[in-house]
Amino acid sequence: MSDVAAGVIEIITKKKRVEKSPVELSDRLEALGMESLDAVEMIFDLEEKFDIEIPYNANTNSPRTEFETVGDVVSAIEKLVAKKKS
Amino acid sequence: MTGVTRVVVTGLGAVTPLGHTAATYWANLKQGVSGLGPITLTVTPEELSQKVAAEVKDFDPLKHFEERELSTLDRVSQLAVVAAREAIAHAAITFDMPLSLRTATIIGTGVGGQTTLDESFRRVYRENRARVFPLTIPKLMANAPASQISMFCGLRGPAFAVASACASATHAIGIAFQMVRSGQVDCAVTGGTEACITFGTLRGWEAMRVMAPDACRPFSIDRKGLILGEGAAMLVLEPLERARARGAQIFGEIVGFGMSADAADLTAPDLGGMTRAMEGALSDGKLNAQDIQYVNAHGTGTAVNDATETQALHQVFGAYALKLAVSSTKSMVGHALGAAGALEMVAMLLTVRESVVPPTIGYLGPDPACDLDYVPNEARAMSIDAAISNSFAFGGLNAVLAVKKFS
């Protein structure tokens, strides 16, 4: 598993609201019970951990529609990390 | 009817992103003018992602205060005192003895002296300075505006701050209304003030991910969130008999006040809490739903507030909700947090008095989740007998005031 995937899973494991161990890339965020404030906190943790900026407005973005699964979050973060390095 | 004290408003004052007096504020609201603009009040605004706010523009404290007075006054208190002086002058009232002892000063603020806090922390943490200014603490305390108004205006009765975030001013005015109605005091100076356009506060709001990048579009399709504002608005409240006896001009009558707590989510709005606060104001004012023609909405421009407030209006007003005129003046002055309810109370009183509903500007088209009449983009002439103003705060604390036309 990549560093990004491990980091994302660690953060989502802290924020999830249902029993699920371990959290896997195929898990759906909705099934993990992530609520709107959880998403905002998760994005902060991701930005801090990977030193990136994630454009996100709670009024127009929804983690449940844009990122269906944990794996979707991982690919989005990987793109932002790669963009930062280039 | 004996034994029931009617409470009337005899003075208004406002320092806002649309002008430094209640009259200019109201004239601009009626014209649908936007008070939004680039952020200028903070240090290093270029470091912020947020570029737009609704600032009180061109406010020169030296026009209102001696230089040595300013060392005791955060911007939040400056705005408050200027608005209170205007309201008192407008009411043509003098606080001699014994009225001074019988006058309350009840002032809402969400976050208090943020400019002082921000400057002090910047000195300590960013500039590594050893000391901060001597009056840092009494400038930033949340009761500073209430204390400064009591001192500058000579008001010696009950005085304190009310804090309930975005509902602070509405709670403050409601408590002052109850104190006058109960006979505990003979007069009240009340309202709200906020000066929160600081670097640290904006960083905090950025982190919540609820601000719109450009414009506040309450109830509209494609709304993108709230815009932070600032300002102060103050009212003078008196029993009707006293106002009549001294021949005061009367701007409207406050008849009802409702409050509730959601006891649910910290930030998500709650249909039950909103509904109970509105119903409380109506029943306190002995009003039926169909007595109301206008609602000054909380209308922040966030996706969830506006949809939930719309549902709550449907719940309280039933089929009649479709006949209400509902507008959000936050579309023009942004969200002034602890001052918002007072800015909106002034707007509502003048709406009722002058039979003109200020519009919800920036409205692009209907959102299926917001299906009421939001008076989009242009003011509307209409006769109004009674109206309510909604304030729903983070923390799930709700307050609603009801007013009637005075005739």
Short mmCIF file of C-alpha atoms in Angstrom, two decimals:
data_model
loop_
_atom_site.label_atom_id
_atom_site.label_comp_id
_atom_site.label_asym_id
_atom_site.label_seq_id
_atom_site.Cartn_x
_atom_site.Cartn_y
_atom_site.Cartn_z
CA MET A 1 0.00 0.00 0.00
CA SER A 2 1.29 3.48 -0.88
CA ASP A 3 2.09 6.06 1.83
CA VAL A 4 -0.86 8.13 0.65
CA ALA A 5 -3.24 5.18 0.91
CA ALA A 6 -1.97 4.33 4.39
CA GLY A 7 -2.31 7.96 5.49
CA VAL A 8 -5.82 8.34 4.08
CA ILE A 9 -6.94 5.12 5.74
CA GLU A 10 -5.48 6.21 9.06
CA ILE A 11 -7.39 9.52 8.91
CA ILE A 12 -10.68 7.97 7.79
CA THR A 13 -10.37 5.32 10.49
CA LYS A 14 -10.37 8.12 13.08
CA LYS A 15 -13.35 9.95 11.53
CA LYS A 16 -15.66 7.04 10.69
CA ARG A 17 -18.79 6.56 12.77
CA VAL A 18 -19.44 2.84 12.31
CA GLU A 19 -17.54 -0.26 13.40
CA LYS A 20 -15.37 -1.35 10.49
CA SER A 21 -11.93 -2.80 10.91
CA PRO A 22 -9.81 -2.56 8.96
CA VAL A 23 -10.97 0.27 6.67
CA GLU A 24 -10.34 -0.79 3.07
CA LEU A 25 -9.99 1.04 -0.23
CA SER A 26 -13.26 -0.43 -1.45
CA ASP A 27 -15.26 0.89 1.55
CA ARG A 28 -17.90 3.46 0.66
CA LEU A 29 -17.69 6.71 2.66
CA GLU A 30 -21.44 6.73 3.14
CA ALA A 31 -21.33 3.26 4.66
CA LEU A 32 -18.68 4.51 7.11
CA GLY A 33 -21.21 7.10 8.36
CA MET A 34 -19.12 10.18 7.46
CA GLU A 35 -21.14 13.33 8.13
CA SER A 36 -20.58 16.84 6.77
CA LEU A 37 -18.41 18.12 9.63
CA ASP A 38 -16.46 14.83 9.56
CA ALA A 39 -15.65 15.52 5.93
CA VAL A 40 -14.42 19.05 6.72
CA GLU A 41 -12.25 17.67 9.51
CA MET A 42 -10.97 14.87 7.29
CA ILE A 43 -9.98 17.37 4.60
CA PHE A 44 -8.10 19.45 7.16
CA ASP A 45 -6.23 16.36 8.38
CA LEU A 46 -5.38 15.38 4.79
CA GLU A 47 -4.13 18.88 3.95
CA GLU A 48 -1.97 18.96 7.08
CA LYS A 49 -0.59 15.47 6.58
CA PHE A 50 0.31 15.85 2.90
CA ASP A 51 0.92 19.61 2.85
CA ILE A 52 -1.53 20.16 0.03
CA GLU A 53 -4.57 22.35 -0.58
CA ILE A 54 -7.84 20.62 -1.31
CA PRO A 55 -10.41 22.88 -2.94
CA TYR A 56 -13.65 22.12 -1.12
CA ASN A 57 -16.79 24.12 -0.38
CA ALA A 58 -19.33 22.38 1.85
CA ASN A 59 -22.15 24.16 0.00
CA THR A 60 -21.30 22.85 -3.44
CA ASN A 61 -19.12 19.79 -2.86
CA SER A 62 -20.25 16.59 -1.25
CA PRO A 63 -17.77 13.91 -0.26
CA ARG A 64 -20.46 11.34 -0.84
CA THR A 65 -20.96 12.28 -4.49
CA GLU A 66 -17.40 13.15 -5.46
CA PHE A 67 -15.63 10.43 -3.53
CA GLU A 68 -17.69 7.33 -3.39
CA THR A 69 -15.05 5.14 -1.84
CA VAL A 70 -11.91 5.43 0.28
CA GLY A 71 -9.98 4.52 -2.88
CA ASP A 72 -11.45 7.58 -4.66
CA VAL A 73 -10.08 9.82 -1.89
CA VAL A 74 -6.68 8.13 -2.21
CA SER A 75 -6.49 8.75 -5.98
CA ALA A 76 -7.53 12.40 -5.54
CA ILE A 77 -4.86 12.94 -2.88
CA GLU A 78 -2.23 11.14 -4.97
CA LYS A 79 -2.96 13.53 -7.85
CA LEU A 80 -2.62 16.57 -5.58
CA VAL A 81 0.62 15.25 -4.06
CA ALA A 82 2.04 14.54 -7.53
CA LYS A 83 1.01 18.02 -8.71
CA LYS A 84 2.76 19.57 -5.72
CA LYS A 85 6.01 17.66 -6.51
CA SER A 86 6.02 18.64 -10.19
CA MET B 1 -56.23 46.60 28.10
CA THR B 2 -54.65 47.31 31.47
CA GLY B 3 -51.61 45.67 32.96
CA VAL B 4 -49.94 44.84 29.64
CA THR B 5 -47.03 47.07 28.78
CA ARG B 6 -46.66 47.60 25.04
CA VAL B 7 -43.04 48.04 23.94
CA VAL B 8 -42.19 50.43 21.13
CA VAL B 9 -39.02 51.37 19.29
CA THR B 10 -38.27 55.10 19.43
CA GLY B 11 -34.73 55.29 18.06
CA LEU B 12 -32.60 53.49 15.48
CA GLY B 13 -28.88 53.58 14.77
CA ALA B 14 -26.74 51.57 12.38
CA VAL B 15 -23.15 51.45 11.16
CA THR B 16 -23.10 49.04 8.24
CA PRO B 17 -21.39 48.03 4.99
CA LEU B 18 -24.11 50.12 3.31
CA GLY B 19 -23.55 53.34 5.21
CA HIS B 20 -22.83 54.73 8.63
CA THR B 21 -26.36 55.75 9.60
CA ALA B 22 -29.68 53.91 9.75
CA ALA B 23 -31.03 56.20 7.02
CA THR B 24 -28.24 55.50 4.50
CA TYR B 25 -28.35 51.78 5.33
CA TRP B 26 -32.08 51.68 4.66
CA ALA B 27 -31.86 53.78 1.48
CA ASN B 28 -29.27 51.36 0.08
CA LEU B 29 -31.20 48.25 1.16
CA LYS B 30 -34.25 49.51 -0.71
CA GLN B 31 -32.11 50.05 -3.81
CA GLY B 32 -30.69 46.52 -3.64
CA VAL B 33 -27.12 47.81 -3.32
CA SER B 34 -24.39 45.29 -2.50
CA GLY B 35 -22.11 46.13 0.43
CA LEU B 36 -19.64 43.39 -0.50
CA GLY B 37 -16.11 44.13 -1.61
CA PRO B 38 -12.45 43.18 -1.38
CA ILE B 39 -11.03 42.52 2.09
CA THR B 40 -9.00 45.52 3.29
CA LEU B 41 -9.21 45.47 7.08
CA THR B 42 -6.81 42.62 7.80
CA VAL B 43 -3.06 42.52 7.62
CA THR B 44 -1.70 40.48 4.68
CA PRO B 45 -5.04 39.86 2.95
CA GLU B 46 -3.06 38.43 0.02
CA GLU B 47 -2.31 35.36 2.16
CA LEU B 48 -6.03 34.56 2.50
CA SER B 49 -7.95 32.35 0.09
CA GLN B 50 -11.11 34.33 0.83
CA LYS B 51 -11.08 37.62 -1.08
CA VAL B 52 -14.53 39.09 -0.39
CA ALA B 53 -16.30 40.36 2.72
CA ALA B 54 -18.83 43.03 3.66
CA GLU B 55 -16.78 45.64 5.49
CA VAL B 56 -17.96 48.91 7.03
CA LYS B 57 -16.13 51.11 4.54
CA ASP B 58 -14.33 54.38 5.27
CA PHE B 59 -15.05 54.29 9.00
CA ASP B 60 -12.73 56.87 10.57
CA PRO B 61 -12.79 56.44 14.36
CA LEU B 62 -11.23 59.89 14.85
CA LYS B 63 -14.43 61.43 13.50
CA HIS B 64 -16.26 59.96 16.48
CA PHE B 65 -13.72 59.67 19.31
CA GLU B 66 -10.79 61.49 20.88
CA GLU B 67 -7.48 59.83 20.20
CA ARG B 68 -7.01 58.96 23.87
CA GLU B 69 -10.45 57.34 24.00
CA LEU B 70 -9.47 55.05 21.14
CA SER B 71 -6.82 53.29 23.21
CA THR B 72 -9.73 51.78 25.16
CA LEU B 73 -11.95 50.91 22.20
CA ASP B 74 -11.70 47.90 19.90
CA ARG B 75 -13.44 48.39 16.54
CA VAL B 76 -16.34 46.27 17.86
CA SER B 77 -16.96 48.87 20.58
CA GLN B 78 -16.39 51.84 18.27
CA LEU B 79 -19.09 50.64 15.91
CA ALA B 80 -21.38 49.89 18.87
CA VAL B 81 -21.01 53.29 20.53
CA VAL B 82 -21.49 55.19 17.26
CA ALA B 83 -24.68 53.23 16.52
CA ALA B 84 -25.95 53.68 20.09
CA ARG B 85 -25.33 57.44 20.00
CA GLU B 86 -27.26 57.66 16.75
CA ALA B 87 -30.18 55.66 18.17
CA ILE B 88 -30.30 57.82 21.31
CA ALA B 89 -30.09 61.06 19.32
CA HIS B 90 -32.76 59.72 16.99
CA ALA B 91 -35.00 58.99 19.99
CA ALA B 92 -34.36 62.53 21.27
CA ILE B 93 -34.07 61.17 24.77
CA THR B 94 -31.75 62.29 27.57
CA PHE B 95 -30.69 59.92 30.29
CA ASP B 96 -30.95 62.19 33.32
CA MET B 97 -31.62 60.84 36.78
CA PRO B 98 -33.59 58.81 37.54
CA LEU B 99 -34.11 57.46 33.98
CA SER B 100 -30.41 56.62 33.74
CA LEU B 101 -30.81 54.18 36.65
CA ARG B 102 -33.82 52.59 34.98
CA THR B 103 -32.29 52.07 31.52
CA ALA B 104 -30.85 48.73 30.43
CA THR B 105 -27.94 48.20 28.02
CA ILE B 106 -28.20 44.73 26.50
CA ILE B 107 -25.77 44.17 23.62
CA GLY B 108 -25.17 41.08 21.51
CA THR B 109 -21.81 40.15 20.08
CA GLY B 110 -20.65 36.82 18.73
CA VAL B 111 -16.89 37.09 19.10
CA GLY B 112 -16.06 40.40 20.82
CA GLY B 113 -12.82 42.31 20.28
CA GLN B 114 -11.27 40.25 17.52
CA THR B 115 -9.08 43.05 16.17
CA THR B 116 -7.39 43.45 19.53
CA LEU B 117 -7.03 39.68 19.95
CA ASP B 118 -5.59 39.27 16.47
CA GLU B 119 -3.09 42.14 16.87
CA SER B 120 -1.95 40.89 20.26
CA PHE B 121 -1.41 37.32 19.15
CA ARG B 122 0.37 38.52 16.02
CA ARG B 123 2.79 40.54 18.18
CA VAL B 124 3.42 37.63 20.52
CA TYR B 125 3.55 34.69 18.12
CA ARG B 126 4.58 36.13 14.75
CA GLU B 127 6.69 39.11 15.73
CA ASN B 128 8.09 37.59 18.92
CA ARG B 129 7.42 40.80 20.81
CA ALA B 130 7.61 40.58 24.58
CA ARG B 131 4.53 42.63 25.45
CA VAL B 132 1.08 43.55 24.28
CA PHE B 133 -0.82 46.80 24.82
CA PRO B 134 -1.92 47.47 28.41
CA LEU B 135 -5.67 47.55 27.74
CA THR B 136 -5.72 44.40 25.62
CA ILE B 137 -7.99 42.53 28.04
CA PRO B 138 -10.70 45.15 28.65
CA LYS B 139 -10.74 45.95 24.92
CA LEU B 140 -11.31 42.39 23.78
CA MET B 141 -13.75 41.17 26.44
CA ALA B 142 -17.18 40.30 25.06
CA ASN B 143 -18.93 42.75 27.39
CA ALA B 144 -16.75 45.68 26.25
CA PRO B 145 -19.37 47.06 23.82
CA ALA B 146 -22.11 46.96 26.51
CA SER B 147 -19.75 48.57 29.03
CA GLN B 148 -18.60 51.28 26.61
CA ILE B 149 -22.16 52.18 25.60
CA SER B 150 -23.15 52.42 29.27
CA MET B 151 -20.15 54.70 29.95
CA PHE B 152 -20.34 56.89 26.84
CA CYS B 153 -24.12 57.28 27.06
CA GLY B 154 -24.53 57.38 30.85
CA LEU B 155 -26.78 54.35 31.25
CA ARG B 156 -26.72 53.00 34.81
CA GLY B 157 -29.32 50.21 34.80
CA PRO B 158 -28.80 46.50 34.05
CA ALA B 159 -26.07 46.05 31.44
CA PHE B 160 -24.48 42.96 29.98
CA ALA B 161 -23.45 41.15 26.80
CA VAL B 162 -25.40 38.38 25.17
CA ALA B 163 -23.51 35.78 23.15
CA SER B 164 -25.19 33.22 20.93
CA ALA B 165 -23.06 33.50 17.78
CA CYS B 166 -25.27 34.49 14.83
CA ALA B 167 -28.33 34.98 17.06
CA SER B 168 -26.64 37.21 19.69
CA ALA B 169 -28.33 40.47 18.74
CA THR B 170 -31.76 38.91 18.39
CA HIS B 171 -31.42 37.33 21.82
CA ALA B 172 -30.20 40.67 23.23
CA ILE B 173 -33.11 42.66 21.76
CA GLY B 174 -35.54 39.97 22.92
CA ILE B 175 -34.26 40.09 26.50
CA ALA B 176 -34.36 43.92 26.49
CA PHE B 177 -37.93 43.74 25.14
CA GLN B 178 -38.92 41.41 27.98
CA MET B 179 -37.28 43.68 30.58
CA VAL B 180 -39.22 46.71 29.33
CA ARG B 181 -42.45 44.74 29.00
CA SER B 182 -42.17 43.37 32.53
CA GLY B 183 -41.51 46.81 34.00
CA GLN B 184 -38.06 45.86 35.23
CA VAL B 185 -36.69 48.89 33.38
CA ASP B 186 -38.22 52.04 31.85
CA CYS B 187 -36.01 52.11 28.77
CA ALA B 188 -33.43 49.95 26.99
CA VAL B 189 -30.62 50.57 24.55
CA THR B 190 -30.11 47.26 22.79
CA GLY B 191 -28.72 45.70 19.64
CA GLY B 192 -25.64 43.98 18.40
CA THR B 193 -22.14 44.64 17.16
CA GLU B 194 -19.43 42.67 15.39
CA ALA B 195 -16.04 43.48 13.91
CA CYS B 196 -14.78 40.11 12.84
CA ILE B 197 -12.96 40.86 9.57
CA THR B 198 -9.58 39.87 10.97
CA PHE B 199 -6.93 37.55 9.62
CA GLY B 200 -7.42 34.89 12.29
CA THR B 201 -11.21 34.94 12.13
CA LEU B 202 -11.17 34.65 8.34
CA ARG B 203 -8.76 31.72 8.56
CA GLY B 204 -11.24 30.08 10.93
CA TRP B 205 -14.14 30.64 8.54
CA GLU B 206 -12.05 29.39 5.61
CA ALA B 207 -11.45 26.17 7.52
CA MET B 208 -15.20 25.61 7.90
CA ARG B 209 -15.56 25.57 4.10
CA VAL B 210 -18.87 27.41 4.14
CA MET B 211 -17.96 30.78 2.59
CA ALA B 212 -18.88 31.77 -0.94
CA PRO B 213 -15.93 33.00 -3.02
CA ASP B 214 -17.74 35.94 -4.58
CA ALA B 215 -21.34 36.73 -3.59
CA CYS B 216 -23.98 35.77 -1.07
CA ARG B 217 -27.05 34.42 -2.90
CA PRO B 218 -29.59 33.35 -0.28
CA PHE B 219 -32.24 30.84 -1.41
CA SER B 220 -30.93 30.95 -4.99
CA ILE B 221 -29.92 28.12 -7.25
CA ASP B 222 -26.10 27.82 -7.31
CA ARG B 223 -25.64 29.57 -3.98
CA LYS B 224 -22.16 28.91 -2.67
CA GLY B 225 -22.29 29.93 0.97
CA LEU B 226 -22.11 32.94 3.24
CA ILE B 227 -20.05 36.11 3.07
CA LEU B 228 -18.69 37.45 6.35
CA GLY B 229 -19.86 40.93 7.32
CA GLU B 230 -19.55 43.37 10.21
CA GLY B 231 -21.30 46.36 11.69
CA ALA B 232 -23.51 47.45 14.56
CA ALA B 233 -27.14 48.38 14.97
CA MET B 234 -28.90 49.71 18.06
CA LEU B 235 -32.47 50.42 19.13
CA VAL B 236 -34.07 52.45 21.90
CA LEU B 237 -37.02 50.59 23.45
CA GLU B 238 -39.62 52.20 25.70
CA PRO B 239 -43.06 51.43 27.07
CA LEU B 240 -45.70 52.95 24.79
CA GLU B 241 -47.06 55.13 27.60
CA ARG B 242 -43.67 56.72 28.27
CA ALA B 243 -43.03 57.28 24.57
CA ARG B 244 -46.44 58.88 24.14
CA ALA B 245 -46.05 61.03 27.23
CA ARG B 246 -42.87 62.59 25.91
CA GLY B 247 -44.18 62.84 22.36
CA ALA B 248 -41.57 60.51 20.90
CA GLN B 249 -41.58 59.35 17.31
CA ILE B 250 -42.50 55.65 17.21
CA PHE B 251 -40.90 53.36 14.62
CA GLY B 252 -42.77 50.17 15.43
CA GLU B 253 -43.91 47.88 18.18
CA ILE B 254 -42.16 44.71 19.31
CA VAL B 255 -44.80 42.16 20.20
CA GLY B 256 -43.21 38.73 20.40
CA PHE B 257 -39.99 36.89 21.13
CA GLY B 258 -39.32 33.17 20.73
CA MET B 259 -36.24 31.12 21.57
CA SER B 260 -35.18 27.50 21.29
CA ALA B 261 -32.16 25.20 21.29
CA ASP B 262 -31.75 22.38 18.78
CA ALA B 263 -29.84 20.12 21.18
CA ALA B 264 -28.66 18.35 18.05
CA ASP B 265 -25.74 19.18 15.76
CA LEU B 266 -23.14 21.88 16.44
CA THR B 267 -23.41 23.42 12.97
CA ALA B 268 -26.18 21.73 10.97
CA PRO B 269 -29.51 23.58 11.09
CA ASP B 270 -32.47 21.84 12.69
CA LEU B 271 -36.03 22.02 11.45
CA GLY B 272 -37.51 21.47 14.92
CA GLY B 273 -35.42 24.20 16.58
CA MET B 274 -36.24 26.76 13.88
CA THR B 275 -39.92 25.90 13.97
CA ARG B 276 -40.21 26.15 17.75
CA ALA B 277 -38.50 29.56 17.83
CA MET B 278 -40.85 30.99 15.17
CA GLU B 279 -43.93 29.50 16.84
CA GLY B 280 -42.72 30.90 20.17
CA ALA B 281 -42.48 34.43 18.75
CA LEU B 282 -45.93 34.19 17.17
CA SER B 283 -47.60 32.88 20.31
CA ASP B 284 -45.80 35.41 22.55
CA GLY B 285 -47.10 38.14 20.25
CA LYS B 286 -50.60 36.62 20.17
CA LEU B 287 -50.26 36.43 16.40
CA ASN B 288 -51.72 33.86 14.03
CA ALA B 289 -49.56 32.70 11.16
CA GLN B 290 -51.78 34.60 8.72
CA ASP B 291 -51.21 37.89 10.55
CA ILE B 292 -47.64 37.94 9.18
CA GLN B 293 -46.84 39.33 5.72
CA TYR B 294 -43.04 39.57 5.83
CA VAL B 295 -40.17 37.41 7.09
CA ASN B 296 -36.67 38.81 7.35
CA ALA B 297 -35.00 35.43 6.95
CA HIS B 298 -31.84 34.17 8.58
CA GLY B 299 -30.96 33.38 4.93
CA THR B 300 -27.20 32.95 5.16
CA GLY B 301 -26.74 31.68 1.62
CA THR B 302 -25.46 28.27 2.68
CA ALA B 303 -26.95 25.24 0.98
CA VAL B 304 -28.41 23.72 4.12
CA ASN B 305 -29.55 26.78 6.09
CA ASP B 306 -31.70 28.14 3.30
CA ALA B 307 -33.31 24.79 2.49
CA THR B 308 -34.02 24.03 6.16
CA GLU B 309 -35.34 27.53 6.88
CA THR B 310 -37.68 27.16 3.90
CA GLN B 311 -38.97 23.86 5.30
CA ALA B 312 -39.45 25.45 8.72
CA LEU B 313 -41.48 28.29 7.16
CA HIS B 314 -43.66 25.69 5.42
CA GLN B 315 -44.13 23.92 8.73
CA VAL B 316 -45.05 27.04 10.71
CA PHE B 317 -47.15 28.81 8.07
CA GLY B 318 -48.64 25.84 6.17
CA ALA B 319 -50.11 26.64 2.75
CA TYR B 320 -50.01 30.35 3.68
CA ALA B 321 -46.18 30.23 3.49
CA LEU B 322 -46.43 30.73 -0.28
CA LYS B 323 -48.08 34.11 0.30
CA LEU B 324 -45.29 35.45 2.55
CA ALA B 325 -42.67 37.86 1.30
CA VAL B 326 -39.36 36.41 2.55
CA SER B 327 -36.08 38.24 2.01
CA SER B 328 -32.51 38.01 3.23
CA THR B 329 -30.74 41.32 3.72
CA LYS B 330 -27.54 39.28 4.24
CA SER B 331 -27.40 39.23 0.44
CA MET B 332 -26.45 42.92 0.70
CA VAL B 333 -24.57 43.24 4.02
CA GLY B 334 -23.16 39.74 4.46
CA HIS B 335 -23.36 37.85 7.72
CA ALA B 336 -22.42 40.14 10.59
CA LEU B 337 -22.69 37.27 13.12
CA GLY B 338 -23.54 38.78 16.52
CA ALA B 339 -24.71 42.04 14.93
CA ALA B 340 -26.79 40.40 12.21
CA GLY B 341 -30.02 40.20 14.20
CA ALA B 342 -29.86 43.92 15.02
CA LEU B 343 -29.09 44.97 11.43
CA GLU B 344 -32.05 42.83 10.39
CA MET B 345 -34.32 44.22 13.12
CA VAL B 346 -33.65 47.77 11.89
CA ALA B 347 -34.34 46.63 8.33
CA MET B 348 -37.56 44.88 9.39
CA LEU B 349 -38.88 47.86 11.38
CA LEU B 350 -38.31 50.19 8.42
CA THR B 351 -39.79 47.61 6.03
CA VAL B 352 -43.00 47.56 8.07
CA ARG B 353 -43.05 51.32 8.63
CA GLU B 354 -42.41 52.31 5.01
CA SER B 355 -44.27 49.45 3.30
CA VAL B 356 -41.24 48.51 1.18
CA VAL B 357 -39.65 45.05 1.29
CA PRO B 358 -35.90 45.04 0.63
CA PRO B 359 -34.91 42.40 -1.94
CA THR B 360 -32.77 39.29 -1.82
CA ILE B 361 -30.09 40.31 -4.29
CA GLY B 362 -27.79 38.02 -6.28
CA TYR B 363 -30.72 35.71 -6.90
CA LEU B 364 -30.06 33.65 -10.03
CA GLY B 365 -33.18 31.48 -10.12
CA PRO B 366 -35.24 29.05 -8.08
CA ASP B 367 -33.77 26.10 -6.22
CA PRO B 368 -36.30 23.25 -5.91
CA ALA B 369 -35.46 23.10 -2.17
CA CYS B 370 -36.33 26.80 -1.75
CA ASP B 371 -39.80 27.37 -3.18
CA LEU B 372 -41.05 30.54 -1.45
CA ASP B 373 -41.29 34.16 -2.60
CA TYR B 374 -37.85 35.59 -1.78
CA VAL B 375 -38.45 39.05 -3.31
CA PRO B 376 -35.64 38.43 -5.80
CA ASN B 377 -33.34 41.29 -6.80
CA GLU B 378 -35.84 44.15 -6.59
CA ALA B 379 -37.56 45.80 -3.67
CA ARG B 380 -41.33 45.55 -3.53
CA ALA B 381 -43.92 48.00 -2.27
CA MET B 382 -46.41 46.22 -0.06
CA SER B 383 -48.40 47.01 3.04
CA ILE B 384 -47.28 45.04 6.08
CA ASP B 385 -49.07 44.80 9.43
CA ALA B 386 -46.71 42.34 11.12
CA ALA B 387 -43.39 40.63 10.43
CA ILE B 388 -40.84 38.32 11.99
CA SER B 389 -37.04 38.23 11.88
CA ASN B 390 -35.23 34.89 12.20
CA SER B 391 -31.79 34.22 13.68
CA PHE B 392 -30.43 30.68 13.87
CA ALA B 393 -26.95 30.31 15.35
CA PHE B 394 -24.14 27.80 15.25
CA GLY B 395 -24.51 25.79 18.40
CA GLY B 396 -28.19 25.33 17.58
CA LEU B 397 -29.42 28.45 19.41
CA ASN B 398 -32.41 30.13 17.78
CA ALA B 399 -34.19 33.45 18.34
CA VAL B 400 -37.07 35.12 16.53
CA LEU B 401 -38.60 38.58 17.04
CA ALA B 402 -42.07 39.67 15.92
CA VAL B 403 -43.03 43.29 15.25
CA LYS B 404 -46.20 45.11 14.32
CA LYS B 405 -46.78 48.34 12.47
CA PHE B 406 -47.52 51.08 14.97
CA SER B 407 -50.64 53.01 14.27
#
